[in-house]
Rosetta silent file (secondary structure, phi, psi, omega in degrees, C-alpha in Angstrom):
SEQUENCE: MSYIKPVEVRPHEKFEGIYWVKFEDGSEKLATKNLTPGKRVYGEQLVQWEGEEYRIWNPYRSKLAAAILKGLKEVPIKKGSRVLYLGAASGTTASHVSDIVGPEGVVYCVEFSPRVFRELIEKCCDQGRTNMIPILADARFPQLYRAIVKEVDVIYIDIAQPFQAKVLADNADVFLREGGWGLQAIKAMSIDVTKEPSETYKKEMDHLKERGFDIVDVVHLEPYDVAHAFVVCRKK
SCORE:     score description
SCORE:     0.000 S_00000001
   1 L     0.000  124.494  179.164  -71.764 -100.815   95.912 S_00000001
   2 L   -96.173  140.604 -179.211  -72.286 -104.587   95.811 S_00000001
   3 L  -124.617  149.797  172.998  -72.826 -106.383   92.509 S_00000001
   4 E   -85.935  133.036 -176.690  -74.092 -109.837   91.592 S_00000001
   5 L   -88.850  118.968  176.655  -71.501 -111.726   89.569 S_00000001
   6 L   -94.232  169.481  172.005  -72.782 -113.173   86.261 S_00000001
   7 L  -103.313  -15.037  178.894  -71.118 -115.677   83.966 S_00000001
   8 E  -165.432  143.174  168.170  -72.480 -114.032   80.821 S_00000001
   9 E  -129.671  126.667 -178.845  -74.446 -111.021   79.609 S_00000001
  10 E  -139.578  152.841  178.460  -75.725 -111.079   76.031 S_00000001
  11 E   -62.982  146.504  173.356  -78.250 -109.081   73.999 S_00000001
  12 L   -60.018  142.460 -174.709  -81.778 -110.410   73.759 S_00000001
  13 L   -68.163  -16.593 -176.147  -82.202 -112.342   70.534 S_00000001
  14 L  -123.884  -30.900 -166.172  -85.185 -110.226   69.398 S_00000001
  15 L  -116.009  126.031 -179.514  -85.432 -106.949   71.286 S_00000001
  16 L   -66.013  136.812  175.550  -83.083 -103.978   71.153 S_00000001
  17 L    80.749    5.188  178.847  -81.808 -102.644   74.469 S_00000001
  18 L  -119.290  143.830 -172.136  -82.807 -105.752   76.433 S_00000001
  19 E  -132.282  158.275  169.199  -80.327 -108.330   77.705 S_00000001
  20 E  -104.715  131.961  174.417  -80.051 -111.795   79.189 S_00000001
  21 E  -112.959  122.925 -179.754  -77.926 -112.207   82.296 S_00000001
  22 E  -105.046  136.573 -177.724  -76.754 -115.756   83.033 S_00000001
  23 L  -111.097  171.035 -175.063  -75.656 -116.810   86.518 S_00000001
  24 L   -61.207  -28.260  179.825  -73.497 -119.632   87.854 S_00000001
  25 L   -81.851    3.039  178.800  -76.544 -121.773   88.742 S_00000001
  26 L    92.616  -10.124 -179.160  -77.637 -121.710   85.094 S_00000001
  27 L   -72.997  153.556  178.144  -80.535 -119.341   85.630 S_00000001
  28 E  -129.659  139.832  179.986  -81.111 -116.423   83.251 S_00000001
  29 E  -132.865  152.043  175.701  -82.816 -113.111   83.940 S_00000001
  30 E   -73.158  153.947  177.027  -83.809 -110.113   81.861 S_00000001
  31 E  -156.251  162.199  170.005  -81.919 -106.862   82.289 S_00000001
  32 E  -127.194  153.994  179.215  -81.446 -103.412   80.817 S_00000001
  33 E   -73.841  127.307 -172.699  -78.249 -101.356   80.674 S_00000001
  34 L   -68.313  118.650  177.925  -78.312  -98.869   83.543 S_00000001
  35 L   -69.216  -26.682 -179.901  -78.694  -95.297   82.307 S_00000001
  36 L  -124.969   79.396 -174.564  -77.526  -94.018   85.711 S_00000001
  37 L   -51.985  139.617  179.024  -74.749  -96.409   86.852 S_00000001
  38 L    88.426   -4.702 -176.572  -74.540  -97.078   90.571 S_00000001
  39 L  -119.257  134.104  175.474  -78.180  -96.152   91.197 S_00000001
  40 L  -101.855  154.676  177.802  -81.141  -98.455   91.819 S_00000001
  41 L  -102.858  -42.408 -175.046  -84.804  -97.509   91.304 S_00000001
  42 L  -137.220   30.527  178.533  -86.701 -100.210   93.225 S_00000001
  43 L    82.167   15.051 -177.909  -84.053 -102.286   94.958 S_00000001
  44 L   -68.642  157.160  177.636  -83.200 -104.303   91.865 S_00000001
  45 L   -72.595  144.396  175.037  -79.937 -106.234   91.547 S_00000001
  46 E  -110.526  142.445 -177.290  -77.057 -104.589   89.701 S_00000001
  47 E  -130.440  137.037  173.508  -74.648 -106.529   87.505 S_00000001
  48 E  -109.523  137.508  179.711  -71.315 -105.505   86.009 S_00000001
  49 E  -153.627  119.725  176.965  -70.037 -107.074   82.800 S_00000001
  50 L    49.771   46.899  174.152  -67.185 -105.938   80.561 S_00000001
  51 L    81.662    2.411  178.567  -67.225 -102.406   81.894 S_00000001
  52 E  -116.055  155.430  178.833  -71.000 -101.939   81.687 S_00000001
  53 E  -115.040  136.606 -177.398  -73.643 -101.995   84.400 S_00000001
  54 E  -125.347  149.795  177.404  -76.989 -103.725   84.042 S_00000001
  55 E  -109.389  123.755  176.840  -80.195 -103.708   86.103 S_00000001
  56 E   -65.611  134.250 -174.131  -82.017 -107.003   86.607 S_00000001
  57 L  -103.789  108.112 -172.387  -85.613 -106.625   85.384 S_00000001
  58 L   -82.494  115.117 -178.176  -88.050 -108.281   87.795 S_00000001
  59 L   -70.531  -17.196  175.732  -91.117 -109.760   86.002 S_00000001
  60 L   -81.779   -9.731  177.756  -93.077 -109.812   89.272 S_00000001
  61 L  -112.703   -9.289 -175.094  -92.665 -106.042   89.470 S_00000001
  62 L  -139.854  119.804 -179.094  -93.016 -105.207   85.776 S_00000001
  63 H   -69.251  -29.734  177.098  -95.736 -106.381   83.399 S_00000001
  64 H   -67.309  -42.216  175.963  -93.612 -105.633   80.365 S_00000001
  65 H   -62.124  -41.904  178.534  -90.843 -107.905   81.654 S_00000001
  66 H   -61.566  -42.404 -179.364  -93.464 -110.568   82.408 S_00000001
  67 H   -63.869  -38.914  178.282  -94.886 -110.253   78.884 S_00000001
  68 H   -63.628  -43.529  179.247  -91.434 -110.670   77.341 S_00000001
  69 H   -68.055  -24.245  177.636  -90.843 -113.826   79.374 S_00000001
  70 L   -86.979    8.820  172.212  -94.264 -115.112   78.290 S_00000001
  71 L    96.750   24.062  178.292  -93.184 -114.940   74.646 S_00000001
  72 L   -53.893  135.079 -174.078  -94.201 -111.478   73.469 S_00000001
  73 L   -87.589  -23.161 -173.524  -93.456 -111.212   69.737 S_00000001
  74 L  -140.652  128.089  169.712  -92.971 -107.455   69.450 S_00000001
  75 L  -125.075   99.591 -172.959  -91.463 -104.772   71.703 S_00000001
  76 L   -80.119    5.605  178.202  -91.554 -101.553   69.661 S_00000001
  77 L   -85.859  123.504 -175.569  -89.584  -99.537   72.242 S_00000001
  78 L  -138.285  175.197  175.775  -86.072  -98.884   70.943 S_00000001
  79 L   -55.092  127.803  178.865  -83.133  -96.522   71.310 S_00000001
  80 L    86.466   -3.372 -179.814  -84.366  -93.001   70.665 S_00000001
  81 L   -65.594  148.864  172.708  -88.076  -93.858   70.968 S_00000001
  82 E  -104.905  118.788 -172.130  -90.523  -91.305   72.317 S_00000001
  83 E  -121.553  132.014  170.571  -92.859  -93.043   74.768 S_00000001
  84 E  -101.801  113.825 -176.019  -95.987  -91.808   76.541 S_00000001
  85 E  -105.381  111.733 -178.443  -96.348  -93.919   79.690 S_00000001
  86 E   -98.687  117.778 -175.986  -99.841  -93.734   81.235 S_00000001
  87 L    88.994   48.552 -174.163  -99.936  -94.933   84.831 S_00000001
  88 L   -70.284  -17.858 -178.140  -96.215  -94.704   85.531 S_00000001
  89 L    52.286 -135.306 -176.540  -96.700  -95.190   89.298 S_00000001
  90 L   -88.666    2.715  170.172  -93.356  -94.963   91.121 S_00000001
  91 L   101.327   15.248 -177.828  -91.361  -95.688   87.986 S_00000001
  92 H   -60.439  -65.412  179.876  -90.444  -99.372   88.083 S_00000001
  93 H   -68.426  -39.611 -178.788  -91.183 -100.302   84.458 S_00000001
  94 H   -57.292  -33.727 -179.763  -90.801  -96.725   83.242 S_00000001
  95 H   -69.158  -34.918  176.171  -87.196  -96.717   84.466 S_00000001
  96 H   -70.839  -36.341  173.655  -86.379  -99.790   82.364 S_00000001
  97 H   -61.757  -39.957  175.926  -88.052  -98.113   79.393 S_00000001
  98 H   -58.419  -42.747  176.271  -85.814  -95.135   80.176 S_00000001
  99 H   -59.242  -43.950 -174.204  -82.777  -97.426   79.973 S_00000001
 100 H   -68.504  -46.222 -175.531  -83.898  -98.779   76.587 S_00000001
 101 H   -74.510  -25.360  175.711  -84.659  -95.463   74.862 S_00000001
 102 L    70.072 -174.179 -177.442  -81.475  -93.900   76.239 S_00000001
 103 L   -63.032  -23.524 -179.672  -80.506  -90.217   76.254 S_00000001
 104 L   -78.422  -17.318 -178.113  -81.770  -89.788   72.689 S_00000001
 105 L  -102.417 -175.558  178.403  -85.303  -90.853   73.670 S_00000001
 106 E  -149.747  145.610  176.154  -87.899  -89.597   76.133 S_00000001
 107 E  -124.201  108.054  174.837  -90.453  -91.160   78.459 S_00000001
 108 E   -81.936  116.240 -172.192  -93.408  -88.947   79.361 S_00000001
 109 E  -106.865  103.991 -179.652  -94.603  -90.387   82.685 S_00000001
 110 E   -95.610  125.454  178.703  -98.239  -89.603   83.510 S_00000001
 111 E  -139.257  138.143 -173.681  -99.366  -90.444   87.047 S_00000001
 112 L   -90.438  -34.010 -174.688 -102.596  -89.451   88.801 S_00000001
 113 L   -81.666  120.395  178.913 -101.786  -90.070   92.486 S_00000001
 114 H   -59.671  -37.802 -179.408  -99.871  -87.197   94.147 S_00000001
 115 H   -64.669  -48.370  179.790  -98.357  -89.569   96.726 S_00000001
 116 H   -67.322  -34.396  179.227  -97.079  -92.015   94.117 S_00000001
 117 H   -61.132  -38.179  176.822  -96.001  -89.111   91.918 S_00000001
 118 H   -61.889  -39.887  177.536  -93.666  -87.915   94.664 S_00000001
 119 H   -64.984  -38.386  178.277  -92.072  -91.369   94.709 S_00000001
 120 H   -59.134  -45.701 -179.975  -91.704  -91.219   90.932 S_00000001
 121 H   -65.057  -45.557 -177.566  -89.780  -87.961   91.181 S_00000001
 122 H   -63.653  -44.435 -172.599  -87.623  -89.181   94.080 S_00000001
 123 H   -79.201  -28.520 -173.602  -86.754  -92.556   92.568 S_00000001
 124 L  -115.418  -60.334 -173.310  -86.183  -91.516   88.981 S_00000001
 125 H   -66.066  -39.571  179.082  -85.864  -87.843   88.224 S_00000001
 126 H   -70.849  -10.119  178.213  -83.737  -87.049   91.270 S_00000001
 127 H   -93.531    5.430  177.655  -81.401  -89.861   90.198 S_00000001
 128 L    92.275   14.617  177.104  -80.460  -88.114   86.992 S_00000001
 129 L   -82.901   79.002 -172.886  -82.861  -89.842   84.593 S_00000001
 130 L   -72.356  -11.430  177.068  -83.237  -86.729   82.494 S_00000001
 131 L   -86.903    1.938  175.615  -85.083  -88.575   79.723 S_00000001
 132 E  -104.261  125.752 -179.806  -88.064  -89.123   82.073 S_00000001
 133 E  -114.475  105.399 -178.192  -90.586  -86.283   82.240 S_00000001
 134 E   -76.530  136.938 -179.600  -93.036  -86.676   85.156 S_00000001
 135 E  -132.999  117.038  177.211  -96.569  -85.338   84.602 S_00000001
 136 E   -86.372  104.161 -175.376  -99.141  -85.205   87.406 S_00000001
 137 L  -165.183  164.815  175.779 -102.418  -85.648   85.529 S_00000001
 138 L   -91.706  119.770 -176.041 -105.416  -87.877   84.872 S_00000001
 139 L   -64.137  -14.491  178.281 -104.747  -89.977   81.759 S_00000001
 140 L   -72.069  -13.966 -175.579 -108.443  -89.819   80.855 S_00000001
 141 L  -126.369   75.334 -174.670 -107.987  -86.186   79.880 S_00000001
 142 H   -61.149  -22.261  179.686 -105.016  -85.953   77.485 S_00000001
 143 H   -64.361  -20.231 -178.793 -105.776  -82.318   76.681 S_00000001
 144 H   -68.998  -24.826 -179.504 -104.507  -81.438   80.179 S_00000001
 145 H  -122.076   22.669 -179.755 -100.915  -82.274   79.194 S_00000001
 146 L   -63.657  -30.854 -178.726 -101.078  -81.483   75.503 S_00000001
 147 L   -74.631  -14.505 -176.467  -98.711  -78.550   75.982 S_00000001
 148 L   -99.971  -42.854 -172.045  -96.046  -80.847   77.476 S_00000001
 149 L   -90.510  130.173  174.489  -96.140  -84.025   75.399 S_00000001
 150 L   -93.977  179.469  179.439  -94.962  -84.044   71.799 S_00000001
 151 L   -58.870  137.739 -175.560  -95.767  -86.672   69.179 S_00000001
 152 E  -121.324  160.592  177.785  -94.755  -90.143   70.374 S_00000001
 153 E   -89.148  -30.248 -173.949  -93.863  -93.484   68.807 S_00000001
 154 E  -140.199  138.582  167.821  -95.369  -95.660   71.549 S_00000001
 155 E  -114.927  125.935  178.783  -98.112  -95.322   74.165 S_00000001
 156 E  -112.723  128.511 -178.581  -97.825  -97.672   77.137 S_00000001
 157 E  -128.657  129.598  177.836 -100.816  -97.909   79.478 S_00000001
 158 L  -145.920   79.669 -177.075 -101.048  -99.615   82.860 S_00000001
 159 L  -121.819  146.801 -177.532 -103.898  -98.040   84.827 S_00000001
 160 L   -98.826   68.750  177.206 -106.234  -99.601   87.403 S_00000001
 161 L  -157.413  163.381  179.575 -109.572  -98.294   86.175 S_00000001
 162 L   -65.233  168.305  175.054 -112.304  -99.147   83.650 S_00000001
 163 L    60.509   39.399 -178.510 -112.196  -98.193   79.971 S_00000001
 164 H   -61.339  -43.410 -179.159 -108.457  -98.745   79.671 S_00000001
 165 H   -63.844  -37.161  177.684 -108.621  -99.219   75.892 S_00000001
 166 H   -63.507  -42.414  179.067 -110.602  -95.985   75.531 S_00000001
 167 H   -62.236  -43.244  177.003 -107.974  -94.085   77.505 S_00000001
 168 H   -59.825  -49.147 -176.807 -105.251  -95.511   75.267 S_00000001
 169 H   -66.006  -38.425  178.619 -107.162  -94.646   72.091 S_00000001
 170 H   -63.319  -40.399  177.071 -108.053  -91.133   73.289 S_00000001
 171 H   -69.490  -35.721  178.493 -104.391  -90.413   73.980 S_00000001
 172 H   -63.149  -37.841  179.236 -103.424  -91.934   70.644 S_00000001
 173 H   -59.945  -30.179 -176.712 -105.751  -89.520   68.845 S_00000001
 174 H   -92.380  -40.608 -165.856 -103.789  -86.638   70.353 S_00000001
 175 H  -117.321  -24.018 -169.143 -100.198  -87.867   70.567 S_00000001
 176 E   -81.506  132.024  178.236  -99.472  -91.056   68.600 S_00000001
 177 E   -68.262  162.710  176.374  -97.728  -90.766   65.249 S_00000001
 178 E   -61.088  129.360 -178.193  -99.103  -92.489   62.179 S_00000001
 179 E    78.974    9.029 -179.832  -98.249  -96.172   62.379 S_00000001
 180 E   -73.646  173.191 -170.524  -97.346  -95.834   66.060 S_00000001
 181 E  -113.422  152.679  171.097  -97.726  -98.537   68.674 S_00000001
 182 E  -123.603  137.832  174.258  -99.833  -99.179   71.757 S_00000001
 183 E  -123.229  121.153 -176.757  -98.909 -101.448   74.657 S_00000001
 184 E  -126.469  124.283  170.540 -101.705 -102.218   77.107 S_00000001
 185 E   -92.120  106.691 -176.887 -101.592 -104.186   80.343 S_00000001
 186 E   -86.540  116.382  177.464 -105.234 -105.231   80.775 S_00000001
 187 E   -98.958   96.645 -171.968 -106.177 -105.637   84.434 S_00000001
 188 H   -57.390  -41.016 -175.746 -109.420 -107.613   84.168 S_00000001
 189 H   -72.834  -19.997  177.086 -110.453 -107.167   87.802 S_00000001
 190 H   -82.965  -15.710 -178.419 -110.020 -103.402   87.599 S_00000001
 191 H   -94.864  -50.676 -179.294 -112.397 -103.222   84.630 S_00000001
 192 L  -159.001  106.187 -177.643 -115.264 -105.535   85.614 S_00000001
 193 L   -73.851  -11.960 -177.239 -115.128 -108.000   88.514 S_00000001
 194 L   -86.958  -10.642 -176.735 -118.433 -109.581   87.399 S_00000001
 195 L  -109.655  156.621  173.408 -117.073 -110.907   84.110 S_00000001
 196 L   -66.102  143.011  179.347 -114.637 -113.625   83.196 S_00000001
 197 H   -52.000  -38.508 -178.188 -111.204 -112.186   82.362 S_00000001
 198 H   -61.406  -36.271  177.244 -111.456 -113.569   78.812 S_00000001
 199 H   -65.396  -41.827 -179.367 -114.627 -111.518   78.221 S_00000001
 200 H   -65.881  -43.143  178.498 -112.911 -108.386   79.462 S_00000001
 201 H   -58.215  -45.777 -178.632 -109.850 -108.970   77.279 S_00000001
 202 H   -62.538  -43.153 -179.148 -112.063 -109.379   74.205 S_00000001
 203 H   -62.335  -43.332  179.607 -114.056 -106.242   74.982 S_00000001
 204 H   -64.623  -43.529 -179.720 -110.914 -104.157   75.394 S_00000001
 205 H   -69.204  -35.524  176.681 -109.372 -105.456   72.175 S_00000001
 206 H   -61.774  -39.079  178.867 -112.622 -104.954   70.268 S_00000001
 207 H   -65.136  -40.830  177.819 -112.590 -101.304   71.343 S_00000001
 208 H   -60.631  -42.057  178.883 -109.016 -100.911   70.113 S_00000001
 209 H   -63.479  -41.851  179.276 -110.019 -102.358   66.747 S_00000001
 210 H   -62.523  -28.326 -177.645 -112.992  -99.992   66.546 S_00000001
 211 L   -94.227   12.195  171.840 -110.621  -97.084   67.184 S_00000001
 212 L    96.312   21.114  178.318 -108.318  -97.992   64.326 S_00000001
 213 E  -106.603  145.041  166.899 -105.764 -100.364   65.852 S_00000001
 214 E   -95.786  133.883  175.929 -104.569 -103.732   64.587 S_00000001
 215 E   -81.841  119.507 -176.109 -103.930 -106.287   67.331 S_00000001
 216 E   -93.783  -38.672 -177.284 -100.403 -107.580   66.811 S_00000001
 217 E  -161.795  151.076  175.987  -99.965 -109.875   69.807 S_00000001
 218 E  -140.659  131.306  173.137 -101.578 -110.905   73.100 S_00000001
 219 E  -131.905  150.320  175.106 -100.022 -112.838   75.987 S_00000001
 220 E   -95.175  143.862 -168.145 -101.379 -113.797   79.406 S_00000001
 221 L   -98.383    2.711  173.975  -99.181 -112.870   82.357 S_00000001
 222 L   -62.560  141.016    8.030  -99.732 -115.763   84.764 S_00000001
 223 L   -91.596    4.229 -175.201  -97.918 -116.671   86.987 S_00000001
 224 L   -72.730  -38.673  176.610  -96.422 -113.202   87.296 S_00000001
 225 L  -141.540  127.913 -178.131  -99.810 -111.415   87.409 S_00000001
 226 L   -83.358  140.678  177.783 -103.185 -113.129   87.798 S_00000001
 227 L    57.280   42.278  176.310 -106.068 -112.124   85.478 S_00000001
 228 E  -127.894  141.588  171.287 -103.821 -109.899   83.379 S_00000001
 229 E  -127.629  152.467  179.526 -103.229 -109.856   79.638 S_00000001
 230 E  -120.907  124.554 -174.210 -100.698 -107.798   77.709 S_00000001
 231 E  -115.408  133.802  170.475 -101.675 -106.470   74.291 S_00000001
 232 E  -110.353  126.501  179.798  -99.495 -105.047   71.533 S_00000001
 233 E  -135.305  163.254 -178.432 -101.393 -103.055   68.926 S_00000001
 234 E  -136.939  134.335  179.725 -100.547 -100.709   66.062 S_00000001
 235 E   -69.491  131.455 -179.939 -102.400  -97.709   64.720 S_00000001
 236 L   -69.768    0.000    0.000 -103.476  -98.186   61.123 S_00000001
């Protein structure tokens, strides 16, 4: 196993379970502590520091990492958190969430595509990430997985279809605890290609407000993702 040699690894100044890795050229990258040492999920770099192993978190592959680098004020995912991840795909971001919540937490990973779902199982669950629970289902119909998912602290949604805020709110009605959090990656072009992204962002956030959420923070993800915004909201 080859490792990239850092000059320093230190905790993020604001967010639990997230780290800064500094390299000899002065550059710094986000990372999470690897829950399954020696194993990669998506070809990411591995770093060893003082007996611990860290996974470099690529913001071009993860909207949450991009949002953090763009100055996100709140990341409510912590050690022991219960997270419902809608649109987990092959597990890139979900695996970093898995690192953060640790063995005491759980990440319910809902994915609609059978092909991508197979990759999710191969890349994450078969690697010993026992805190990730893969669910093959359509996130628009939360009642289909009601028997599997327990009450959660955070709902994370990253789906490429219209009515993203509605899907988040519908799942929140079923699974989100009182005062729980929502994290939404708004893909403007997946919602309405005829409108300006700013109009789409406003419409999605207005729906969240109508459904009982307070908008806590919003950041735009350029240059990591074009026409994307990342929203943090909290259920009243």
